[in-house]
């Protein structure tokens, strides 16, 4: 009996525990590399497991054996027989690595027809140099076949690539295998170490950062990552709404990351700015949130609430002051050079232009320099507005700040309503926030009305946490419907009847049922709640039982 317990999701990647009751392998954490013939003894005699990925449907139906044993064979051209909790096997996946476009096409095909709570096995594929991209695309179980073949061929395997066996003598590695001069042992240990490292990064929600670093040694791996990024509609539902720690945007591909594109999409489709006739475009700061930086304190002092503050930054594009705490605006880090390349300028100016076209201001003041100023000018030209300039260099200088103050001399104060902007961005609704008061020390704020707390800001991800009273102000969406029971803790998938399609892993949700309601955080997307039969759906924070 095989049991799969998914404990952590990071995009398509999964980490958890694999338990084989009565087998020779004890409970192991995955992603894992195993002697899979000891876990799945029927593999040694099973036929039809070597069908090419490009084979047509009729050929596949003829030669793939369904069977009842684990793992279950799946194929892009095959009607998927896998069920919830199965280990699924994709034969010949190593051939897909040399064709990035087909890799992503086949992967998408297989994901769409396979239950979410399955463990994916790629036989004869894993090497220390490719296991990062395999896990990033959803595989979690591997064997030693590929590295053993490399050993037989006299190839020294590392996470950076494959080299002649003589390289082992250069002192690159000091593992037990290298000390003993045993190439096979080294290659196996290198694979095990890399799998363990990937598993750790999944647990920290930082696998993308590892893949960004590792894939530079192989053009095909970079291409696979880029093809996945381009397919935003296909990958966005799997990406958590926020990750722990810093989002490191250290490469050009960072502009296409799901988190970055999602921020821009919600900014342009959901966010409702305050009623203001004047906008000031400001540069970003290294310190996050921006309001805590010395430069932005000086900006705010000069502006004195008389304009809507919009921060131009890479790779996010545009961050209104109200959203500076929301992930990833408060959590990203970029290498600062003072130079923005043409692609960067084009991407960011497009976001700024679209925003300024949607939200008309009577005046737009550029308090910028360098690349940010160039972006603002490109955006203004695109959307047909005239920029005013309070400076063209040294925006934190006394003269520039005095000029900014004079430019706003006759303007009225804009109502400071951070909560309204955050609610519109997070939940896509227009909540009347009149009469609501804030308390606490920024950014740890609590919002209430008539001494009744409604919302608080989670300083870990910048998201609002509604109370039951707060949820009453959000008219629809982000609801998880459960069956006729009272949750005693977290809500498990079998108890879920329905879930709003917009829900992503990490979203704040309201659980509603005939006997109780609860507030909490989604542990998986709505699609996975509907496409799984096990696992935690919602991490419950508070429960309210209905009177019988």
Coordinates of C-alpha atoms in Angstrom, one line a residue:
X1 CA 0.0 0.0 0.0
X2 CA 1.5 3.3 -1.1
X3 CA 0.5 6.6 0.5
X4 CA 1.4 10.1 -0.7
X5 CA 1.3 13.0 1.7
X6 CA 2.0 16.3 0.0
X7 CA 3.2 18.7 2.6
X8 CA 4.5 21.7 0.5
X9 CA 3.7 23.2 -2.8
X10 CA 5.9 25.6 -4.7
X11 CA 4.5 26.3 -8.2
X12 CA 4.4 22.9 -9.9
X13 CA 6.9 21.4 -7.5
X14 CA 5.7 19.2 -4.6
X15 CA 7.4 18.0 -1.4
X16 CA 6.1 15.5 1.2
X17 CA 6.3 12.0 2.4
X18 CA 6.0 8.7 0.5
X19 CA 5.0 5.7 2.6
X20 CA 5.1 2.1 1.4
X21 CA 3.4 -0.2 3.8
X22 CA 5.0 -3.6 4.0
X23 CA 7.7 -2.6 1.5
X24 CA 11.4 -2.7 1.9
X25 CA 11.7 1.1 1.8
X26 CA 10.5 3.0 4.8
X27 CA 8.8 6.3 4.8
X28 CA 10.9 8.7 2.7
X29 CA 10.6 12.5 2.0
X30 CA 10.2 13.4 -1.6
X31 CA 11.5 14.6 -4.0
X32 CA 13.5 11.4 -3.6
X33 CA 15.9 9.1 -5.5
X34 CA 15.4 5.5 -4.8
X35 CA 16.1 2.0 -5.9
X36 CA 12.7 2.0 -7.5
X37 CA 12.7 -1.7 -8.3
X38 CA 12.5 -2.5 -4.6
X39 CA 9.4 -0.2 -4.2
X40 CA 7.8 -1.3 -7.5
X41 CA 9.0 -4.9 -8.2
X42 CA 6.5 -5.4 -11.0
X43 CA 8.4 -2.9 -13.1
X44 CA 11.0 -5.5 -13.9
X45 CA 8.5 -7.6 -15.9
X46 CA 6.0 -5.1 -17.0
X47 CA 5.7 -4.5 -20.7
X48 CA 4.8 -1.4 -22.7
X49 CA 6.7 1.0 -20.5
X50 CA 9.1 2.3 -23.2
X51 CA 6.7 4.0 -25.6
X52 CA 8.1 7.3 -27.1
X53 CA 6.5 10.5 -26.0
X54 CA 5.9 11.5 -29.6
X55 CA 4.1 8.3 -30.5
X56 CA 0.6 8.7 -32.0
X57 CA -2.5 7.8 -30.0
X58 CA -3.2 4.5 -31.8
X59 CA 0.3 3.2 -31.2
X60 CA 0.2 4.2 -27.6
X61 CA -3.2 2.4 -27.0
X62 CA -1.7 -0.7 -28.6
X63 CA 1.4 -1.0 -26.5
X64 CA 0.9 0.8 -23.1
X65 CA -0.2 -1.7 -20.5
X66 CA -2.8 -0.3 -18.1
X67 CA -2.3 -2.8 -15.3
X68 CA -3.2 -2.2 -11.6
X69 CA 0.2 -2.0 -10.1
X70 CA 2.1 1.2 -9.1
X71 CA 3.4 3.2 -10.8
X72 CA 0.7 4.0 -13.3
X73 CA 2.0 4.7 -16.8
X74 CA 0.8 7.9 -18.4
X75 CA 1.4 9.4 -21.8
X76 CA 0.5 12.6 -23.6
X77 CA -1.5 10.6 -26.2
X78 CA -3.1 8.2 -23.7
X79 CA -6.4 8.4 -21.9
X80 CA -5.1 8.9 -18.4
X81 CA -6.0 6.0 -16.0
X82 CA -4.3 7.6 -12.9
X83 CA -6.4 8.2 -9.8
X84 CA -5.9 10.3 -6.7
X85 CA -3.0 9.1 -4.6
X86 CA -1.2 7.2 -7.4
X87 CA 2.4 7.3 -8.4
X88 CA 2.5 8.1 -12.1
X89 CA 5.3 7.3 -14.5
X90 CA 6.3 9.1 -17.7
X91 CA 8.7 6.9 -19.6
X92 CA 11.4 8.4 -21.9
X93 CA 11.1 11.8 -20.2
X94 CA 14.8 12.3 -20.6
X95 CA 14.2 12.7 -24.4
X96 CA 11.9 15.7 -23.7
X97 CA 14.8 17.7 -22.1
X98 CA 16.3 18.2 -25.5
X99 CA 13.1 19.8 -26.9
X100 CA 12.0 22.6 -24.6
X101 CA 8.9 23.5 -26.5
X102 CA 7.6 19.9 -26.7
X103 CA 8.6 19.5 -23.0
X104 CA 6.2 22.2 -21.9
X105 CA 3.5 21.0 -24.3
X106 CA 3.7 17.4 -23.1
X107 CA 3.8 18.6 -19.5
X108 CA 0.8 20.7 -19.9
X109 CA -1.1 17.9 -21.6
X110 CA -0.3 15.5 -18.8
X111 CA -1.0 17.9 -16.0
X112 CA -4.5 18.7 -17.3
X113 CA -5.6 15.1 -17.1
X114 CA -3.8 13.9 -14.0
X115 CA -5.1 14.3 -10.4
X116 CA -3.3 16.9 -8.5
X117 CA -2.4 14.7 -5.5
X118 CA -0.2 12.2 -7.4
X119 CA 3.6 11.7 -7.3
X120 CA 5.4 11.9 -10.6
X121 CA 8.2 9.5 -11.5
X122 CA 10.6 10.0 -14.3
X123 CA 12.5 6.7 -14.8
X124 CA 16.1 6.8 -16.2
X125 CA 16.2 10.6 -16.3
X126 CA 17.6 12.3 -13.2
X127 CA 21.2 13.6 -13.2
X128 CA 22.6 16.1 -10.6
X129 CA 22.6 18.7 -13.4
X130 CA 18.9 18.4 -14.4
X131 CA 17.0 17.4 -11.3
X132 CA 16.3 21.0 -10.5
X133 CA 14.3 21.5 -13.7
X134 CA 12.6 18.1 -13.3
X135 CA 11.3 19.0 -9.8
X136 CA 10.5 22.6 -10.9
X137 CA 8.1 21.1 -13.5
X138 CA 6.4 18.7 -11.1
X139 CA 8.5 15.5 -10.9
X140 CA 9.3 14.1 -7.5
X141 CA 10.5 10.6 -7.8
X142 CA 13.7 9.4 -9.5
X143 CA 16.0 6.4 -9.8
X144 CA 19.8 5.8 -10.3
X145 CA 19.6 4.5 -13.8
X146 CA 20.8 7.7 -15.6
X147 CA 23.7 8.3 -13.2
X148 CA 24.7 4.6 -13.3
X149 CA 24.8 4.8 -17.1
X150 CA 27.0 7.8 -16.9
X151 CA 29.3 6.0 -14.5
X152 CA 29.5 3.1 -17.0
X153 CA 30.4 5.6 -19.7
X154 CA 33.2 7.1 -17.6
X155 CA 31.4 10.4 -16.9
X156 CA 31.8 12.5 -13.8
X157 CA 28.5 14.1 -12.8
X158 CA 28.0 17.3 -10.9
X159 CA 25.2 19.8 -10.5
X160 CA 27.0 22.0 -13.0
X161 CA 27.2 19.4 -15.7
X162 CA 29.0 16.2 -16.8
X163 CA 32.7 15.9 -17.3
X164 CA 35.3 13.2 -18.1
X165 CA 36.0 10.7 -15.3
X166 CA 39.5 12.0 -14.9
X167 CA 38.0 15.2 -13.6
X168 CA 37.3 13.3 -10.4
X169 CA 41.0 13.6 -9.5
X170 CA 41.0 17.4 -9.6
X171 CA 39.7 17.8 -6.1
X172 CA 36.3 19.3 -7.2
X173 CA 34.5 17.0 -4.8
X174 CA 35.5 15.5 -1.5
X175 CA 32.6 13.1 -1.1
X176 CA 33.1 9.5 0.1
X177 CA 33.1 8.2 -3.5
X178 CA 35.8 10.7 -4.6
X179 CA 38.0 9.9 -1.6
X180 CA 37.7 6.2 -2.5
X181 CA 38.1 6.8 -6.2
X182 CA 34.7 5.2 -6.8
X183 CA 33.0 7.1 -9.7
X184 CA 29.7 5.2 -9.4
X185 CA 29.4 6.1 -5.7
X186 CA 30.3 9.8 -6.4
X187 CA 27.6 10.1 -9.1
X188 CA 24.9 8.5 -6.9
X189 CA 25.9 10.7 -3.9
X190 CA 25.9 13.8 -6.2
X191 CA 22.4 13.0 -7.3
X192 CA 21.2 12.4 -3.7
X193 CA 22.7 15.7 -2.5
X194 CA 21.1 17.7 -5.3
X195 CA 17.7 16.1 -4.7
X196 CA 18.0 16.9 -1.0
X197 CA 19.0 20.5 -1.9
X198 CA 16.0 20.9 -4.2
X199 CA 13.7 19.4 -1.5
X200 CA 15.0 22.0 1.0
X201 CA 14.4 24.9 -1.5
X202 CA 10.8 23.7 -2.1
X203 CA 10.3 23.7 1.7
X204 CA 11.5 27.3 1.8
X205 CA 9.3 28.4 -1.2
X206 CA 12.5 29.4 -3.1
X207 CA 12.9 26.8 -5.8
X208 CA 12.6 29.4 -8.5
X209 CA 15.8 31.1 -7.2
X210 CA 17.7 27.8 -7.3
X211 CA 16.5 27.1 -10.8
X212 CA 17.4 30.6 -11.9
X213 CA 21.0 29.8 -10.8
X214 CA 21.3 26.2 -11.9
X215 CA 19.7 26.5 -15.4
X216 CA 22.4 28.9 -16.6
X217 CA 24.7 25.9 -17.4
X218 CA 22.2 24.5 -19.9
X219 CA 20.4 26.4 -22.6
X220 CA 17.6 23.9 -22.8
X221 CA 16.8 24.3 -19.1
X222 CA 16.6 28.1 -19.6
X223 CA 14.3 27.6 -22.6
X224 CA 12.0 25.3 -20.6
X225 CA 11.7 27.9 -17.8
X226 CA 11.0 30.6 -20.4
X227 CA 8.3 28.6 -22.1
X228 CA 6.6 28.0 -18.8
X229 CA 6.8 31.7 -17.9
X230 CA 5.2 32.6 -21.3
X231 CA 2.3 30.2 -20.5
X232 CA 1.0 32.5 -17.7
X233 CA -2.6 31.2 -17.9
X234 CA -1.3 27.6 -17.4
X235 CA 1.2 28.2 -14.6
X236 CA -0.5 31.0 -12.6
X237 CA -3.1 28.8 -10.9
X238 CA -0.2 26.6 -9.4
X239 CA 1.8 29.5 -8.1
X240 CA 1.2 30.6 -4.4
X241 CA -0.1 34.0 -3.8
X242 CA 3.0 34.8 -1.7
X243 CA 6.2 33.1 -0.8
X244 CA 8.3 33.3 2.3
X245 CA 11.4 35.5 2.4
X246 CA 12.9 37.6 -0.3
X247 CA 11.9 37.2 -4.0
X248 CA 15.3 37.7 -5.8
X249 CA 14.8 39.1 -9.2
X250 CA 18.4 38.6 -10.4
X251 CA 17.8 37.8 -14.1
X252 CA 16.0 39.1 -17.1
X253 CA 13.5 36.2 -16.8
X254 CA 12.3 37.7 -13.5
X255 CA 10.0 40.1 -15.4
X256 CA 8.0 37.1 -16.6
X257 CA 7.7 35.3 -13.2
X258 CA 4.2 34.5 -12.3
X259 CA 4.4 36.7 -9.1
X260 CA 5.5 39.7 -11.2
X261 CA 2.9 39.3 -13.9
X262 CA 0.2 38.6 -11.4
X263 CA 1.0 41.9 -9.6
X264 CA 0.7 43.8 -12.8
X265 CA -2.5 42.1 -13.9
X266 CA -4.2 42.8 -10.6
X267 CA -2.9 46.3 -10.6
X268 CA -4.5 46.9 -14.0
X269 CA -7.7 44.9 -13.6
X270 CA -8.6 45.1 -9.9
X271 CA -6.9 48.0 -8.1
X272 CA -9.0 51.1 -7.5
X273 CA -6.9 54.2 -6.7
X274 CA -8.0 57.0 -4.4
X275 CA -9.8 60.0 -5.9
X276 CA -6.9 62.3 -6.8
X277 CA -6.3 64.8 -9.6
X278 CA -2.5 64.8 -9.3
X279 CA -0.1 61.8 -9.4
X280 CA 3.6 61.9 -8.5
X281 CA 5.9 59.3 -10.0
X282 CA 8.7 58.4 -7.6
X283 CA 11.8 56.1 -7.7
X284 CA 11.9 52.9 -5.6
X285 CA 14.2 52.3 -2.7
X286 CA 16.3 49.4 -1.5
X287 CA 14.5 49.3 1.8
X288 CA 11.1 47.7 1.8
X289 CA 8.4 48.8 2.4
X290 CA 9.4 52.0 0.7
X291 CA 7.8 54.2 3.4
X292 CA 10.4 53.1 5.9
X293 CA 13.3 54.3 3.7
X294 CA 14.9 57.7 4.4
X295 CA 14.4 58.8 0.8
X296 CA 10.6 58.0 0.8
X297 CA 10.2 59.7 4.1
X298 CA 11.6 62.9 2.5
X299 CA 9.4 62.4 -0.5
X300 CA 6.3 62.0 1.6
X301 CA 7.2 65.1 3.7
X302 CA 7.5 67.2 0.5
X303 CA 4.3 65.8 -1.0
X304 CA 2.4 66.1 2.3
X305 CA -0.5 64.0 1.0
X306 CA -1.4 66.4 -1.8
X307 CA -1.0 63.8 -4.6
X308 CA -1.3 60.1 -5.3
X309 CA 2.1 58.5 -5.0
X310 CA 3.2 55.9 -7.6
X311 CA 6.6 54.2 -7.4
X312 CA 8.3 53.1 -10.6
X313 CA 10.4 50.0 -10.1
X314 CA 11.9 47.0 -11.8
X315 CA 10.6 44.3 -12.3
X316 CA 7.2 45.1 -10.9
X317 CA 6.6 48.2 -13.1
X318 CA 4.4 50.4 -10.9
X319 CA 3.6 50.2 -7.2
X320 CA 0.9 52.6 -5.8
X321 CA 1.7 53.7 -2.3
X322 CA -1.3 51.7 -1.0
X323 CA 0.2 48.4 -2.3
X324 CA 3.7 48.8 -1.1
X325 CA 3.2 46.1 1.6
X326 CA 1.6 43.5 -0.7
X327 CA 3.7 40.6 -1.9
X328 CA 5.9 40.9 -3.8
X329 CA 6.2 44.7 -3.5
X330 CA 7.6 44.5 0.0
X331 CA 9.6 41.3 -0.6
X332 CA 11.7 41.7 -3.8
X333 CA 15.3 42.4 -4.3
X334 CA 17.1 43.4 -7.5
X335 CA 20.7 44.0 -8.5
X336 CA 21.1 47.8 -8.6
X337 CA 23.2 49.2 -11.4
X338 CA 21.4 52.4 -12.4
X339 CA 21.0 51.0 -15.9
X340 CA 17.8 49.6 -17.3
X341 CA 18.1 47.8 -20.6
X342 CA 15.7 48.2 -23.6
X343 CA 13.6 45.2 -22.7
X344 CA 13.2 46.3 -19.1
X345 CA 12.2 49.8 -20.2
X346 CA 9.7 48.5 -22.7
X347 CA 8.1 46.1 -20.2
X348 CA 7.8 48.7 -17.4
X349 CA 6.7 51.6 -19.6
X350 CA 3.9 49.5 -21.0
X351 CA 2.6 48.8 -17.4
X352 CA 2.8 52.5 -16.5
X353 CA 1.2 53.6 -19.8
X354 CA -1.7 51.2 -19.3
X355 CA -2.2 52.4 -15.8
X356 CA -2.2 56.1 -16.7
X357 CA -4.6 55.3 -19.6
X358 CA -7.0 53.6 -17.2
X359 CA -6.8 56.2 -14.4
X360 CA -6.9 59.8 -15.6
X361 CA -5.0 62.4 -13.6
X362 CA -5.1 66.2 -14.4
X363 CA -1.4 66.4 -13.7
X364 CA 1.4 63.8 -13.6
X365 CA 4.6 64.9 -12.0
X366 CA 7.8 63.0 -12.7
X367 CA 10.2 63.2 -9.7
X368 CA 12.7 60.7 -11.2
X369 CA 16.1 60.2 -12.8
X370 CA 17.9 57.7 -15.0
X371 CA 16.1 54.6 -16.2
X372 CA 12.9 55.4 -14.2
X373 CA 12.6 58.8 -15.9
X374 CA 13.1 57.3 -19.3
X375 CA 10.4 54.8 -18.6
X376 CA 8.0 57.6 -17.5
X377 CA 8.7 59.5 -20.6
X378 CA 8.1 56.5 -22.8
X379 CA 4.8 55.8 -21.0
X380 CA 3.7 59.4 -21.3
X381 CA 4.3 59.4 -25.0
X382 CA 2.4 56.1 -25.4
X383 CA -0.7 57.3 -23.6
X384 CA -0.6 60.9 -24.8
X385 CA -0.1 62.8 -21.6
X386 CA 2.3 65.6 -20.8
X387 CA 4.6 65.1 -17.9
X388 CA 5.6 67.8 -15.5
X389 CA 9.1 67.6 -14.0
X390 CA 10.1 68.4 -10.5
X391 CA 13.7 67.2 -11.2
X392 CA 15.7 65.3 -13.7
X393 CA 18.5 64.1 -11.4
X394 CA 19.1 63.7 -7.7
X395 CA 15.5 63.4 -6.6
X396 CA 16.4 63.2 -2.9
X397 CA 18.3 66.5 -3.1
X398 CA 17.1 69.5 -1.2
X399 CA 16.5 71.5 -4.4
X400 CA 14.5 68.7 -6.0
X401 CA 12.4 68.3 -2.9
X402 CA 11.7 72.0 -2.7
X403 CA 10.7 72.0 -6.3
X404 CA 8.3 69.1 -5.7
X405 CA 6.8 71.0 -2.8
X406 CA 6.3 74.1 -4.9
X407 CA 4.7 72.1 -7.7
X408 CA 2.0 70.9 -5.3
X409 CA 1.6 74.3 -3.6
X410 CA -2.1 74.8 -4.4
X411 CA -3.2 71.2 -4.4
X412 CA -5.7 69.7 -1.9
X413 CA -4.9 66.7 0.3
X414 CA -5.8 63.3 -1.0
X415 CA -7.7 61.0 1.3
X416 CA -5.2 58.5 2.6
X417 CA -7.1 55.2 2.2
X418 CA -4.5 52.4 2.1
X419 CA -7.2 49.8 3.1
X420 CA -9.5 50.6 0.2
X421 CA -6.7 50.0 -2.3
X422 CA -5.5 46.8 -0.7
X423 CA -9.0 45.4 -0.6
X424 CA -9.6 46.1 -4.3
X425 CA -6.3 44.5 -5.2
X426 CA -6.7 41.4 -3.0
X427 CA -10.3 40.6 -3.4
X428 CA -11.4 42.5 -6.5
X429 CA -14.1 44.4 -4.7
X430 CA -15.0 48.1 -3.9
X431 CA -15.5 48.2 -0.2
X432 CA -16.9 51.4 1.5
X433 CA -14.2 52.1 4.1
X434 CA -15.6 55.3 5.5
X435 CA -15.5 55.4 9.3
X436 CA -12.8 52.8 9.5
X437 CA -9.8 53.6 11.7
X438 CA -6.3 52.1 11.8
X439 CA -4.1 51.4 14.7
X440 CA -0.7 49.9 15.2
X441 CA 2.8 50.6 13.9
X442 CA 3.3 50.6 10.2
X443 CA 3.3 48.1 8.5
X444 CA 1.6 46.1 11.2
X445 CA -1.8 47.7 11.1
X446 CA -5.3 46.8 12.3
X447 CA -8.5 48.3 10.9
X448 CA -11.7 48.6 12.9
X449 CA -15.1 50.4 12.9
X450 CA -17.2 51.2 16.0
X451 CA -14.6 49.3 18.1
X452 CA -15.0 46.2 16.0
X453 CA -11.9 44.8 14.3
X454 CA -12.4 44.1 10.6
X455 CA -9.0 43.6 9.0
X456 CA -5.3 43.3 9.9
X457 CA -2.2 43.2 7.7
X458 CA -0.1 40.1 7.8
X459 CA 3.4 41.5 7.9
X460 CA 4.8 38.2 6.4
X461 CA 3.1 38.7 3.0
X462 CA 1.3 42.0 3.2
X463 CA -2.1 40.5 2.7
X464 CA -5.2 41.6 4.6
X465 CA -6.7 39.1 7.1
X466 CA -10.4 39.7 7.4
X467 CA -12.3 38.9 10.6
X468 CA -15.9 37.5 10.3
X469 CA -17.1 41.0 10.4
X470 CA -14.6 42.0 7.7
X471 CA -15.8 39.2 5.5
X472 CA -19.3 40.5 5.7
X473 CA -18.1 43.6 3.8
X474 CA -16.7 41.5 1.0
X475 CA -19.8 40.7 -1.1
X476 CA -18.6 37.6 -3.0
X477 CA -15.6 35.5 -3.9
X478 CA -12.8 33.7 -2.0
X479 CA -15.4 31.3 -0.4
X480 CA -14.8 27.6 0.2
X481 CA -18.1 25.7 0.6
X482 CA -17.9 22.6 2.9
X483 CA -20.4 19.8 3.6
X484 CA -22.6 19.3 6.7
X485 CA -19.9 19.2 9.4
X486 CA -18.2 21.4 12.0
X487 CA -14.5 21.7 11.4
X488 CA -12.4 20.6 14.4
X489 CA -9.3 22.0 12.9
X490 CA -8.0 22.4 9.3
X491 CA -10.5 21.7 6.5
X492 CA -9.5 18.7 4.5
X493 CA -10.2 18.2 0.8
X494 CA -12.9 15.5 1.3
X495 CA -15.0 18.0 3.1
X496 CA -14.9 20.6 0.3
X497 CA -18.0 20.9 -1.8
X498 CA -17.0 23.9 -3.9
X499 CA -14.4 26.6 -4.1
X500 CA -14.2 30.0 -5.8
X501 CA -12.1 29.6 -9.0
X502 CA -9.9 32.7 -8.1
X503 CA -8.5 31.0 -4.9
X504 CA -4.8 30.3 -5.0
X505 CA -2.5 28.7 -2.5
X506 CA -2.0 31.2 0.4
X507 CA -5.1 33.2 -0.3
X508 CA -7.3 34.4 2.6
X509 CA -10.6 32.6 2.4
X510 CA -14.0 32.3 4.1
X511 CA -15.2 28.7 4.8
X512 CA -19.0 28.4 4.7
X513 CA -21.1 25.4 5.5
X514 CA -24.5 24.5 6.9
X515 CA -23.2 24.1 10.5
X516 CA -20.3 26.5 10.7
X517 CA -18.2 29.1 9.1
X518 CA -14.4 29.7 9.4
X519 CA -11.7 32.1 8.4
X520 CA -8.3 30.8 7.3
X521 CA -5.7 30.5 4.5
X522 CA -6.0 28.3 1.5
X523 CA -3.4 25.5 1.4
X524 CA -3.9 24.8 -2.3
X525 CA -5.7 26.4 -5.2
X526 CA -9.4 26.0 -5.9
X527 CA -8.6 23.7 -8.9
X528 CA -6.5 21.4 -6.7
X529 CA -9.3 21.3 -4.0
X530 CA -11.7 20.1 -6.7
X531 CA -9.1 17.7 -8.4
X532 CA -7.8 16.0 -5.3
X533 CA -9.2 13.5 -2.7
X534 CA -6.7 14.1 0.1
X535 CA -4.7 16.8 1.8
X536 CA -5.4 20.1 3.7
X537 CA -7.5 22.5 1.8
X538 CA -7.7 25.4 4.3
X539 CA -5.5 26.2 7.3
X540 CA -8.2 27.4 9.7
X541 CA -7.6 30.3 12.0
X542 CA -11.0 30.8 13.6
X543 CA -14.3 28.9 13.6
X544 CA -17.8 30.1 14.3
X545 CA -20.5 27.4 15.0
X546 CA -24.1 28.1 14.1
X547 CA -26.8 27.8 16.7
X548 CA -28.9 24.7 16.3

